[in-house]
Coordinates of C-alpha atoms in Angstrom, one line a residue:
M10 CA 67.2 1.1 -14.8
F11 CA 63.6 1.5 -15.9
D12 CA 61.9 4.3 -13.9
L13 CA 58.6 3.1 -12.5
L14 CA 57.4 6.5 -11.3
P15 CA 56.1 7.8 -14.6
V16 CA 54.3 4.5 -15.2
A17 CA 52.7 4.6 -11.8
A18 CA 51.7 8.2 -12.3
A19 CA 50.1 7.4 -15.7
A20 CA 48.3 4.4 -14.2
A21 CA 47.0 6.6 -11.4
G22 CA 45.8 9.2 -13.9
L23 CA 44.0 6.6 -15.9
A24 CA 42.4 5.2 -12.8
A25 CA 41.3 8.7 -11.8
L26 CA 39.8 9.3 -15.3
Y27 CA 38.0 6.0 -15.1
A28 CA 36.7 6.6 -11.6
A29 CA 35.6 10.2 -12.1
P30 CA 32.5 9.3 -14.3
M31 CA 31.6 6.5 -12.0
G32 CA 31.9 8.8 -9.0
W33 CA 29.7 11.4 -10.7
R34 CA 27.0 8.9 -11.5
R35 CA 27.1 7.6 -8.0
L36 CA 26.7 11.2 -6.7
Q37 CA 23.8 11.7 -9.1
L38 CA 22.1 8.6 -7.8
S39 CA 22.5 9.7 -4.2
R40 CA 21.1 13.1 -5.0
A41 CA 18.1 11.6 -6.7
K42 CA 17.1 9.6 -3.6
H43 CA 14.6 11.1 -1.2
P44 CA 16.4 12.5 1.9
S45 CA 14.1 10.6 4.3
L46 CA 14.8 7.1 5.5
A47 CA 12.2 5.9 2.9
G48 CA 14.7 6.9 0.2
H49 CA 17.6 5.1 1.9
S50 CA 16.6 1.5 2.3
R51 CA 19.9 0.1 3.6
M52 CA 20.1 2.7 6.4
A53 CA 16.5 2.1 7.3
V54 CA 17.1 -1.6 7.6
R55 CA 20.1 -1.1 9.8
L56 CA 18.2 1.3 12.1
A57 CA 15.2 -1.0 12.2
R58 CA 17.4 -3.9 13.4
L59 CA 19.0 -1.8 16.1
M60 CA 15.8 -0.2 17.4
P61 CA 15.1 -1.7 20.9
T62 CA 11.7 -3.0 22.0
Q63 CA 9.6 -0.4 23.8
R64 CA 6.5 -1.3 25.7
F65 CA 4.7 1.4 27.8
D66 CA 3.4 0.4 31.2
D67 CA -0.1 1.4 32.3
A68 CA 1.0 4.8 33.6
R69 CA 3.1 5.7 30.6
F70 CA 0.5 4.6 28.1
F71 CA -1.9 7.3 29.1
N72 CA 0.8 10.0 29.7
A73 CA 3.3 9.6 26.9
D74 CA 3.1 13.3 26.3
D75 CA 3.3 14.5 30.0
A76 CA -0.3 15.5 30.0
P77 CA -1.9 17.1 33.1
G78 CA -3.6 14.8 35.6
E79 CA -7.1 15.9 34.6
V80 CA -6.4 15.0 30.9
V81 CA -4.9 11.6 31.9
A82 CA -8.0 10.8 33.9
R83 CA -10.2 11.7 30.9
R84 CA -8.2 9.4 28.8
R85 CA -8.4 6.5 31.2
A86 CA -12.2 6.9 31.4
S87 CA -12.5 7.2 27.6
F88 CA -10.3 4.1 27.1
A89 CA -12.2 2.0 29.7
G90 CA -15.6 2.9 28.2
L91 CA -14.4 2.1 24.7
S92 CA -13.0 -1.2 25.8
R93 CA -16.3 -2.2 27.5
T94 CA -18.3 -1.3 24.4
L95 CA -16.2 -3.2 22.0
K96 CA -15.8 -6.3 24.1
T97 CA -19.5 -6.5 24.9
R98 CA -20.9 -5.6 21.5
H99 CA -18.6 -7.9 19.5
A100 CA -17.9 -10.7 22.0
Q101 CA -18.4 -13.6 19.5
S102 CA -16.4 -12.0 16.7
I103 CA -13.5 -11.2 19.1
A104 CA -13.6 -14.8 20.5
A105 CA -13.5 -16.2 16.9
T106 CA -10.5 -14.0 16.1
Q107 CA -8.6 -15.0 19.2
A108 CA -9.2 -18.6 18.4
M109 CA -7.7 -18.1 14.9
K110 CA -4.8 -16.0 16.0
P111 CA -2.3 -18.6 17.3
S112 CA -2.3 -20.4 13.9
L113 CA -2.3 -17.4 11.6
P114 CA 0.9 -15.3 11.4
D115 CA -0.9 -12.7 9.2
L116 CA -3.4 -12.1 12.0
Q117 CA -0.6 -11.9 14.6
F118 CA 1.2 -9.3 12.5
T119 CA -1.7 -7.1 11.7
S120 CA -2.9 -7.2 15.3
S121 CA 0.6 -6.2 16.6
Y122 CA 1.3 -3.4 14.1
R123 CA -2.1 -1.8 14.0
V124 CA -0.8 0.9 16.4
P125 CA 2.8 2.2 17.2
P126 CA 4.7 -0.7 19.0
P127 CA 5.0 1.0 22.5
F128 CA 1.2 1.1 22.8
S129 CA 0.5 -2.2 21.2
P130 CA 0.3 -4.7 24.1
L131 CA -2.3 -2.8 26.1
V132 CA -4.3 -2.0 23.0
Q133 CA -4.4 -5.7 21.9
R134 CA -5.6 -6.7 25.3
E135 CA -8.1 -4.0 26.0
L136 CA -9.3 -3.0 22.5
P137 CA -9.4 -6.3 20.6
L138 CA -11.0 -6.1 17.2
G139 CA -12.9 -9.0 15.5
P140 CA -12.2 -9.0 11.8
V141 CA -14.4 -12.1 11.4
M142 CA -17.4 -11.3 9.4
A143 CA -20.5 -13.4 8.6
A144 CA -22.3 -11.5 5.8
S145 CA -22.1 -8.6 3.4
D146 CA -24.9 -6.5 1.9
G147 CA -23.9 -3.8 -0.6
H148 CA -21.3 -1.8 1.3
W149 CA -22.4 -3.2 4.7
L150 CA -20.7 -6.0 6.7
T151 CA -22.2 -8.0 9.5
D152 CA -20.1 -9.7 12.2
L153 CA -20.9 -12.9 14.2
D154 CA -22.7 -10.8 16.8
G155 CA -25.1 -9.4 14.3
Q156 CA -23.5 -5.9 14.4
R157 CA -23.5 -4.1 11.1
F158 CA -20.6 -2.0 9.8
I159 CA -20.3 0.4 6.8
D160 CA -17.3 -1.0 4.9
L161 CA -14.5 1.4 4.2
A162 CA -11.8 -1.2 3.7
G163 CA -13.0 -2.0 0.2
S164 CA -11.4 -5.5 0.2
Y165 CA -8.0 -3.8 -0.3
G166 CA -9.2 -2.3 -3.6
V167 CA -11.3 -5.1 -5.0
N168 CA -14.6 -3.5 -4.2
L169 CA -15.3 -1.0 -6.9
F170 CA -19.0 -1.5 -7.6
G171 CA -20.3 -3.0 -4.3
Y172 CA -20.3 -6.5 -2.8
D173 CA -23.6 -7.5 -4.4
F174 CA -22.1 -6.9 -7.8
Y175 CA -19.1 -9.2 -7.1
R176 CA -21.4 -11.9 -5.6
R177 CA -23.3 -11.8 -9.0
C178 CA -20.0 -11.9 -10.9
I179 CA -19.0 -15.1 -9.1
A180 CA -22.4 -16.8 -9.3
E181 CA -23.0 -16.0 -13.0
G182 CA -19.4 -16.7 -13.9
A183 CA -19.6 -20.1 -12.3
K184 CA -22.6 -21.0 -14.4
R185 CA -20.8 -19.9 -17.6
V186 CA -18.0 -22.4 -17.0
E187 CA -19.7 -25.2 -15.0
R188 CA -19.6 -27.7 -18.0
L189 CA -15.8 -27.5 -18.0
G190 CA -15.5 -27.1 -14.2
P191 CA -12.1 -26.7 -12.5
V192 CA -10.0 -28.2 -15.3
L193 CA -6.5 -26.6 -15.4
G194 CA -4.0 -26.6 -18.2
V195 CA -6.6 -26.0 -20.9
Y196 CA -8.5 -22.8 -22.0
H197 CA -12.2 -22.2 -21.6
P198 CA -13.6 -20.3 -24.6
L199 CA -14.2 -17.3 -22.4
V200 CA -10.5 -16.6 -22.3
E201 CA -10.6 -15.3 -25.9
E202 CA -13.4 -12.8 -25.0
N203 CA -11.7 -11.7 -21.8
V204 CA -8.4 -11.1 -23.6
R205 CA -10.1 -9.1 -26.3
R206 CA -11.9 -6.9 -23.8
V207 CA -9.0 -6.2 -21.5
L208 CA -6.7 -5.4 -24.4
A209 CA -9.3 -3.0 -25.8
H210 CA -9.3 -1.1 -22.5
A211 CA -5.6 -1.2 -22.1
Q212 CA -4.9 -0.3 -25.7
M213 CA -2.2 -3.1 -25.8
D214 CA -1.4 -6.0 -28.1
Q215 CA -1.0 -9.0 -25.8
L216 CA -1.5 -10.1 -22.2
S217 CA -0.6 -12.9 -19.8
F218 CA -2.7 -14.1 -16.8
H219 CA -1.3 -14.6 -13.3
M220 CA -2.8 -15.3 -9.9
S221 CA -1.9 -12.2 -8.0
G222 CA -0.8 -8.6 -8.5
T223 CA 2.6 -9.3 -7.0
E224 CA 3.2 -12.1 -9.5
A225 CA 2.1 -9.9 -12.4
V226 CA 4.6 -7.2 -11.4
M227 CA 7.3 -9.8 -11.1
Q228 CA 6.6 -11.0 -14.7
A229 CA 6.5 -7.4 -16.1
V230 CA 10.0 -6.7 -14.6
R231 CA 11.3 -10.0 -15.9
L232 CA 10.1 -9.2 -19.4
A233 CA 11.7 -5.8 -19.3
R234 CA 15.0 -7.3 -18.2
Y235 CA 14.8 -10.0 -20.9
H236 CA 14.2 -7.5 -23.7
T237 CA 16.6 -4.8 -22.6
G238 CA 19.4 -7.0 -21.3
K239 CA 19.7 -4.6 -18.4
T240 CA 19.6 -5.6 -14.7
H241 CA 18.1 -2.8 -12.6
L242 CA 14.6 -1.6 -11.9
V243 CA 13.7 1.9 -10.7
R244 CA 10.9 2.4 -8.2
F245 CA 9.9 5.7 -6.6
C246 CA 10.1 6.4 -2.9
G247 CA 7.1 5.2 -0.9
A248 CA 5.5 3.2 -3.8
Y249 CA 4.2 -0.3 -3.2
H250 CA 4.6 -2.9 -5.9
G251 CA 3.9 -6.1 -4.0
W252 CA 5.9 -7.9 -1.3
W253 CA 8.6 -9.6 -3.4
D254 CA 12.3 -8.9 -2.6
E255 CA 13.3 -6.4 -5.3
A256 CA 10.2 -4.3 -5.2
Q257 CA 10.2 -3.8 -1.5
P258 CA 13.6 -2.7 -0.3
G259 CA 14.0 -1.7 3.3
P260 CA 12.4 -3.0 6.5
G261 CA 10.2 -6.0 5.9
N262 CA 12.6 -7.5 3.4
P263 CA 15.4 -9.7 4.9
L264 CA 17.5 -9.3 1.8
P265 CA 19.1 -6.2 0.3
A266 CA 17.5 -5.1 -3.0
E267 CA 20.8 -5.1 -4.9
R268 CA 19.3 -4.4 -8.3
T269 CA 16.8 -1.8 -7.3
Y270 CA 17.1 2.0 -7.4
T271 CA 14.6 3.9 -5.2
L272 CA 14.4 7.4 -6.6
R273 CA 12.5 10.6 -5.7
D274 CA 9.1 10.8 -7.3
M275 CA 8.3 14.0 -9.3
H276 CA 11.9 15.2 -9.3
A277 CA 14.3 16.3 -12.1
R278 CA 17.2 14.6 -10.5
S279 CA 15.5 11.2 -11.0
L280 CA 15.1 12.0 -14.7
Q281 CA 18.8 12.8 -14.9
V282 CA 19.6 9.3 -13.4
L283 CA 17.5 7.7 -16.0
R284 CA 19.2 9.7 -18.8
T285 CA 22.7 8.8 -17.7
R286 CA 22.8 5.2 -16.3
R287 CA 23.1 2.3 -18.6
D288 CA 21.9 -0.5 -16.4
I289 CA 18.2 0.4 -16.0
A290 CA 15.7 -2.0 -17.5
C291 CA 12.4 -0.5 -16.3
V292 CA 10.7 2.1 -14.3
L293 CA 7.7 1.1 -12.1
V294 CA 5.0 3.6 -11.4
N295 CA 2.1 3.1 -9.0
P296 CA -0.4 5.8 -9.9
L297 CA -1.7 5.9 -6.3
Q298 CA 1.5 7.7 -5.3
A299 CA 0.0 10.9 -6.8
L300 CA -1.9 11.2 -3.5
H301 CA 1.2 11.1 -1.3
P302 CA 4.4 11.4 -3.4
N303 CA 7.5 10.0 -1.9
K304 CA 5.6 8.7 1.2
P305 CA 4.8 5.1 1.9
A306 CA 1.3 3.8 2.2
P307 CA -0.1 5.5 5.3
G308 CA -0.8 3.2 8.2
D309 CA -1.7 4.0 11.8
G310 CA 1.0 1.7 13.0
S311 CA 3.5 4.4 12.1
L312 CA 1.3 7.3 13.2
V313 CA 3.6 8.6 15.9
D314 CA 2.8 12.3 15.5
S315 CA 0.7 14.5 13.2
S316 CA 3.1 15.1 10.3
R317 CA 1.2 12.8 7.9
R318 CA -0.2 14.8 5.0
A319 CA -1.7 14.0 1.6
S320 CA -2.9 16.1 -1.4
Y321 CA -3.6 15.3 -5.0
D322 CA -2.9 17.4 -8.1
R323 CA -3.9 15.5 -11.3
D324 CA -2.4 17.9 -13.7
A325 CA 1.0 18.0 -11.9
Y326 CA 1.3 14.2 -11.8
A327 CA 0.2 13.9 -15.5
A328 CA 3.0 16.4 -16.4
W329 CA 5.5 14.3 -14.5
L330 CA 4.4 11.1 -16.2
R331 CA 4.8 12.8 -19.6
E332 CA 8.4 13.8 -18.8
L333 CA 9.1 10.3 -17.5
R334 CA 7.6 8.7 -20.7
Q335 CA 9.8 10.8 -22.9
V336 CA 13.0 9.9 -21.0
C337 CA 12.1 6.2 -21.0
T338 CA 11.5 6.3 -24.8
D339 CA 14.8 8.1 -25.4
R340 CA 16.7 5.6 -23.3
G341 CA 14.9 2.3 -24.3
I342 CA 13.7 1.8 -20.8
A343 CA 10.4 0.0 -20.2
L344 CA 7.8 2.2 -18.5
I345 CA 5.6 0.0 -16.4
F346 CA 2.3 1.2 -14.9
D347 CA 1.5 -0.9 -11.9
E348 CA -2.3 -0.6 -11.8
V349 CA -2.9 -3.6 -9.7
F350 CA -4.6 -1.4 -7.1
M351 CA -6.0 1.5 -9.2
G352 CA -6.6 -0.3 -12.5
F353 CA -10.3 0.3 -13.7
R354 CA -10.9 2.4 -10.5
L355 CA -9.7 5.5 -12.3
G356 CA -11.7 4.6 -15.4
A357 CA -12.2 1.8 -17.9
G358 CA -8.9 2.8 -19.6
G359 CA -7.0 2.9 -16.3
A360 CA -4.2 5.3 -15.5
Q361 CA -3.0 5.5 -19.1
A362 CA -6.3 7.1 -20.3
Y363 CA -6.8 9.0 -17.0
F364 CA -3.4 10.8 -17.2
G365 CA -3.0 10.7 -21.0
V366 CA 0.3 8.8 -20.9
R367 CA 1.0 5.5 -22.6
A368 CA 3.1 2.8 -20.8
D369 CA 5.0 -0.1 -22.4
L370 CA 3.7 -2.6 -19.9
V371 CA 0.7 -2.4 -17.5
T372 CA -0.2 -4.7 -14.6
Y373 CA -3.8 -5.2 -13.4
G374 CA -5.4 -7.2 -10.5
K375 CA -7.8 -6.6 -7.7
T376 CA -11.3 -5.7 -9.1
L377 CA -10.6 -7.2 -12.6
G378 CA -11.1 -10.8 -11.3
G379 CA -14.8 -10.1 -10.4
G380 CA -14.1 -11.0 -6.8
L381 CA -11.7 -13.8 -7.5
P382 CA -7.8 -13.8 -7.5
I383 CA -6.2 -12.4 -10.6
G384 CA -3.1 -10.7 -12.0
V385 CA -2.6 -9.6 -15.5
V386 CA 0.3 -8.2 -17.5
C387 CA -0.6 -6.3 -20.7
G388 CA 1.9 -4.9 -23.2
R389 CA 3.0 -4.1 -26.6
A390 CA 3.9 -7.2 -28.6
S391 CA 7.6 -6.4 -28.7
W392 CA 7.8 -6.4 -24.8
M393 CA 5.5 -9.4 -24.3
K394 CA 7.3 -12.0 -26.4
R395 CA 9.0 -14.7 -24.2
Y396 CA 11.4 -16.3 -26.7
R397 CA 13.7 -15.4 -29.6
D398 CA 13.2 -17.0 -33.0
E399 CA 16.8 -17.0 -33.8
R400 CA 18.0 -18.4 -30.4
P401 CA 15.5 -21.1 -29.3
A402 CA 17.1 -21.7 -25.9
D403 CA 16.9 -18.0 -24.9
V404 CA 13.5 -17.8 -23.3
C405 CA 11.8 -15.8 -20.6
F406 CA 9.8 -18.5 -18.7
A407 CA 6.6 -17.8 -16.8
R408 CA 3.8 -20.2 -16.0
G409 CA 1.4 -20.9 -13.2
T410 CA -0.9 -23.8 -12.3
F411 CA -3.9 -21.6 -11.7
N412 CA -3.5 -19.1 -14.5
T413 CA -6.7 -18.8 -16.6
H414 CA -8.6 -20.9 -14.0
P415 CA -12.1 -21.4 -15.5
Y416 CA -14.0 -20.0 -12.6
V417 CA -11.8 -16.8 -12.5
M418 CA -12.3 -16.4 -16.2
G419 CA -16.1 -16.7 -15.7
A420 CA -16.2 -14.1 -13.0
M421 CA -13.9 -11.8 -15.0
S422 CA -16.2 -12.1 -18.0
V423 CA -19.2 -10.8 -16.0
F424 CA -17.1 -7.9 -14.6
L425 CA -15.8 -6.9 -18.1
E426 CA -19.3 -7.0 -19.6
A427 CA -20.5 -4.7 -16.8
L428 CA -17.5 -2.4 -17.3
D429 CA -18.7 -1.8 -20.8
E430 CA -22.2 -0.7 -19.8
P431 CA -22.8 3.0 -20.4
R432 CA -24.0 3.6 -16.9
R433 CA -20.9 2.1 -15.4
Q434 CA -18.7 4.1 -17.7
Q435 CA -20.6 7.3 -16.6
Q436 CA -20.2 6.3 -12.9
L437 CA -16.4 6.2 -13.5
L438 CA -16.4 9.5 -15.3
D439 CA -18.4 11.2 -12.6
Q440 CA -16.7 9.8 -9.6
D441 CA -13.8 12.4 -9.3
A442 CA -16.2 15.3 -9.0
Q443 CA -18.5 13.4 -6.7
Q444 CA -15.7 12.2 -4.4
D445 CA -14.1 15.7 -4.3
S446 CA -17.4 17.2 -3.3
R447 CA -17.9 14.7 -0.5
R448 CA -14.4 15.3 0.8
A449 CA -15.0 19.1 0.8
R450 CA -18.3 18.6 2.8
L451 CA -16.6 16.4 5.4
N452 CA -13.7 18.8 5.8
A453 CA -16.1 21.7 6.2
A454 CA -18.0 19.8 8.9
L455 CA -14.8 18.9 10.8
E456 CA -13.6 22.5 10.6
A457 CA -16.9 23.9 11.8
E458 CA -16.5 21.9 15.0
D459 CA -12.8 22.8 15.3
L460 CA -11.8 19.1 15.1
P461 CA -8.1 18.6 14.1
L462 CA -8.9 16.1 11.4
R463 CA -9.0 16.4 7.6
A464 CA -9.5 14.1 4.6
A465 CA -7.7 14.0 1.3
N466 CA -8.6 11.8 -1.7
M467 CA -7.5 10.6 -5.1
S468 CA -10.8 9.7 -6.7
S469 CA -12.5 7.0 -4.5
I470 CA -9.3 6.4 -2.4
W471 CA -9.2 8.5 0.8
T472 CA -6.9 9.1 3.6
L473 CA -7.2 11.0 6.9
Y474 CA -4.6 13.3 8.4
Y475 CA -4.3 15.3 11.6
T476 CA -3.7 19.0 12.0
Q477 CA -2.8 19.2 15.7
P478 CA 0.3 17.5 17.2
S479 CA -0.6 14.4 19.2
R480 CA 0.9 11.0 20.0
Y481 CA -2.5 9.4 20.1
N482 CA -4.0 9.9 16.6
W483 CA -4.0 6.1 16.1
M484 CA -6.8 5.9 18.7
L485 CA -9.3 7.3 16.2
Q486 CA -9.6 4.0 14.4
Y487 CA -11.1 2.5 17.5
F488 CA -13.7 5.3 17.9
L489 CA -14.5 4.8 14.2
R490 CA -15.0 1.1 15.0
E491 CA -17.3 2.1 17.9
Q492 CA -19.3 4.1 15.4
G493 CA -19.7 1.1 13.1
L494 CA -17.2 1.9 10.4
A495 CA -15.0 -1.0 9.3
L496 CA -11.4 -0.1 8.3
S497 CA -8.6 -2.3 7.0
W498 CA -5.7 -3.0 9.4
V499 CA -3.8 0.1 8.4
G500 CA -6.6 2.2 10.0
T501 CA -7.3 5.8 9.0
G502 CA -4.5 5.9 6.5
R503 CA -6.6 4.3 3.8
M504 CA -10.3 4.3 3.2
I505 CA -11.8 2.9 0.0
F506 CA -15.3 3.9 -1.2
S507 CA -17.2 1.6 -3.6
L508 CA -19.3 3.4 -6.1
D509 CA -22.6 2.1 -4.7
F510 CA -22.5 4.8 -2.0
S511 CA -25.3 7.3 -2.5
D512 CA -25.1 10.9 -1.1
A513 CA -27.3 9.8 1.7
D514 CA -25.0 6.9 2.5
F515 CA -22.0 9.2 2.6
D516 CA -23.9 11.6 4.9
E517 CA -24.2 8.7 7.3
V518 CA -20.4 8.0 7.0
Q519 CA -19.7 11.7 7.6
R520 CA -22.0 11.7 10.7
R521 CA -20.1 8.8 12.1
I522 CA -16.6 10.2 11.4
V523 CA -17.5 13.5 13.1
A524 CA -19.0 11.6 16.1
A525 CA -15.8 9.6 16.4
A526 CA -13.7 12.7 16.2
R527 CA -15.8 14.3 18.9
A528 CA -15.2 11.3 21.2
M529 CA -11.4 11.6 20.5
R530 CA -11.5 15.3 21.5
D531 CA -13.7 14.8 24.6
G532 CA -11.5 11.9 25.7
G533 CA -8.5 14.1 25.9
W534 CA -6.5 12.3 23.2
W535 CA -5.8 15.5 21.3
S536 CA -4.6 17.4 24.3
S537 CA -0.7 17.5 24.5
P538 CA 0.3 20.9 25.9
A539 CA 3.7 19.6 27.0
L540 CA 4.6 18.5 23.4
P541 CA 3.2 21.4 21.4
S542 CA 4.8 20.4 18.0
N543 CA 5.6 17.4 15.8
K544 CA 9.2 18.3 16.3
A545 CA 8.9 18.1 20.0
I546 CA 7.1 14.7 19.7
K547 CA 9.9 13.3 17.5
R548 CA 12.5 14.6 19.9
R549 CA 10.8 12.7 22.7
L550 CA 10.6 9.5 20.5
L551 CA 14.3 9.7 19.9
M552 CA 15.1 10.1 23.6
E553 CA 12.9 7.1 24.4
T554 CA 14.6 5.0 21.7
L555 CA 18.0 5.9 23.2
G556 CA 16.8 4.8 26.6
F557 CA 16.7 8.2 28.3
K558 CA 14.0 8.8 30.9
H559 CA 12.1 12.1 31.2

């Protein structure tokens, strides 16, 4: 009788030999992920779905850190005074915002998640903000009540040269294309000039136009998959590449990102994954991550303690990109620089010139459109081609109704002409030293008054962080609002300076930031003797989440 035991043993041995490399690769992948929840998207989604709703009542709102009665009383008085000021000063703008809100899910979302959820209901009711604006002038905004703000939101990255500049781009651009008008599906002659100028800055062979940064990144990834025949993309922990499914794994995406690897930024284990896996089509790099590697875009909605930090080392990030470039070259992986946000803000040559590293594909957006919507993919010819001569049915399709819209092309042409002006080029070259100097001045002023607030920056992109444990740091955005500084809905996590700020203009911004920080301190929001460390605050948050009372 045939003995099956040796056959079974041999089969088991072969299975083990086959499984061992797969297990090792899986272990390498796990070790290359960031140890935080940001590096483990599936676990983060599960926890987010299980997290119960928490809403602080009036008493708990002002005493979430077990502060003494005297401090709670100061907070109540500070909150009431701030509420009266905002509601009175901006009544018409707030009313207009509230009228829009029931029909605009975007506004509902940003209003709800401007601060940590337990504090949100009372804040929405008593500290309403009116993001309805009537006019702009340089870096100033005016609301419906005639109140003026210094704009630090920067139109989410669009505003590089000042709003008057973009107003001119749109007006002059419209004149350049008015004979053709809004005719789609054809090309205005300006397209050729725009293509030539963009490719000269990007040092690439070809480009395609799209209508948003998210769309441009989607196309860049699609091209990488088409030419490599591989399935997976690599993104680095914390980086933002638009809101589409595969580039945004984790909470906020209802689907698992099955073909996305989220690896640790600036880490040798990530390079090892790239060297050994055979399914990786491309690597996405958002240069802004150099300001806060492995951390998501900082927003006050998640500002539950004072552990947020940021710092920028240009040389270190350039060295990392050089290593990444070499591995991608060796493995035939497309290196994609997602410069939708930072493109042309770091300089006319973008991140490639700024860090001295060449990508295979680059995406642009934001400021390039001269104030109008745009997305662009630039690349070497071998990566940009969308069909195969020898297999005519094997194509990489991408089109869009509004691509190369004549009015967008007109505004872009004005922007690109200005970008080539020597004075604009010099502005971009000088901005790092200028912004670093201003940040140092602000930090010195904050330190001189013993205020637990500091700034970090990457060129003209700034973020604020906090040096003393507190559950109420998110309140600062409302004191900044009282001081006439306009922030985006993420609050103090992101401030964007346009290059039309003079030193005198910045001095005024600094004065207002310091005044807001004083109001925070005097209102008792930075007093938390019962929770003296970030660790203690996080322990309290865990207990609250689990439903334990204290």
